[in-house]
Amino acid sequence: MLDKLSIDQTMDQVSGFVSGTKVITNHGQVAVEDLQPNDAILTRDRGFQALRAIRKTQVAAEESANGCKQKTGRIPGR
């Protein structure tokens, strides 16, 4: 299901990965849009962990980080 941002949400409250970002699973690299609940994904501090839930949010370009683009898979501030 595709959710839209509620009026009281700000961009500071939106986190996640853009489509096409690949994460490491126990089956190799997988695009985030192909992940399923319970897939084992590699975490930075706890090894492989089961993915508990998936949530999709659509953000209009004019709402996203003042029009700035992020590299696929890059987490700002890391």
Protein backbone atom coordinates (compact mmCIF):
# COMPACT_ATOMS: atom_id res chain seq x y z
CA MET A 1 0.00 0.00 0.00
CA LEU A 2 1.27 3.48 -0.85
CA ASP A 3 0.81 6.09 1.86
CA LYS A 4 0.94 9.85 1.35
CA LEU A 5 2.50 12.15 3.90
CA SER A 6 -0.01 13.53 6.36
CA ILE A 7 -0.15 17.30 6.69
CA ASP A 8 1.53 17.28 10.10
CA GLN A 9 4.56 15.29 8.92
CA THR A 10 7.72 17.07 7.90
CA MET A 11 10.65 15.82 5.87
CA ASP A 12 12.58 15.34 9.14
CA GLN A 13 10.15 12.53 9.97
CA VAL A 14 10.63 10.64 6.69
CA SER A 15 13.41 8.09 6.59
CA GLY A 16 14.23 5.12 4.46
CA PHE A 17 15.65 4.25 1.07
CA VAL A 18 14.71 5.31 -2.44
CA SER A 19 13.66 2.72 -5.02
CA GLY A 20 16.65 1.01 -6.57
CA THR A 21 18.75 1.10 -3.40
CA LYS A 22 20.30 -2.32 -2.84
CA VAL A 23 20.73 -3.90 0.56
CA ILE A 24 22.65 -7.03 1.48
CA THR A 25 20.50 -10.02 2.36
CA ASN A 26 21.39 -13.62 3.06
CA HIS A 27 20.66 -14.19 -0.66
CA GLY A 28 22.93 -11.37 -1.92
CA GLN A 29 22.11 -7.78 -2.88
CA VAL A 30 18.41 -7.04 -3.31
CA ALA A 31 16.67 -3.81 -4.37
CA VAL A 32 14.59 -2.40 -1.50
CA GLU A 33 11.40 -2.57 -3.56
CA ASP A 34 11.88 -6.36 -3.85
CA LEU A 35 12.27 -7.01 -0.12
CA GLN A 36 9.63 -9.01 1.73
CA PRO A 37 8.81 -9.20 5.45
CA ASN A 38 11.07 -11.73 7.22
CA ASP A 39 13.90 -11.37 4.65
CA ALA A 40 17.23 -11.50 6.49
CA ILE A 41 19.05 -8.20 5.91
CA LEU A 42 22.55 -7.30 7.04
CA THR A 43 22.58 -4.62 9.73
CA ARG A 44 25.55 -2.51 10.71
CA ASP A 45 25.66 -3.60 14.35
CA ARG A 46 23.68 -6.85 14.72
CA GLY A 47 24.50 -8.95 11.68
CA PHE A 48 21.59 -10.45 9.74
CA GLN A 49 18.17 -9.58 11.14
CA ALA A 50 14.67 -10.40 9.93
CA LEU A 51 12.89 -7.50 8.25
CA ARG A 52 9.81 -6.86 10.38
CA ALA A 53 7.76 -4.52 8.23
CA ILE A 54 7.77 -2.57 4.98
CA ARG A 55 6.23 0.85 4.59
CA LYS A 56 6.15 2.88 1.39
CA THR A 57 5.76 6.64 1.36
CA GLN A 58 5.49 8.87 -1.68
CA VAL A 59 7.13 12.29 -1.40
CA ALA A 60 6.63 14.94 -4.06
CA ALA A 61 9.87 16.31 -5.49
CA GLU A 62 9.13 19.84 -4.29
CA GLU A 63 8.77 18.51 -0.70
CA SER A 64 12.00 16.54 -0.67
CA ALA A 65 14.98 18.18 1.00
CA ASN A 66 14.50 21.54 -0.71
CA GLY A 67 15.03 19.93 -4.10
CA CYS A 68 18.40 18.40 -3.15
CA LYS A 69 19.12 14.97 -4.51
CA GLN A 70 20.79 12.24 -2.48
CA LYS A 71 22.91 9.48 -3.93
CA THR A 72 21.11 6.15 -3.99
CA GLY A 73 21.82 4.28 -0.76
CA ARG A 74 23.50 7.22 0.98
CA ILE A 75 22.27 8.06 4.45
CA PRO A 76 22.81 11.78 5.13
CA GLY A 77 25.10 12.44 8.08
CA ARG A 78 26.72 9.00 7.99
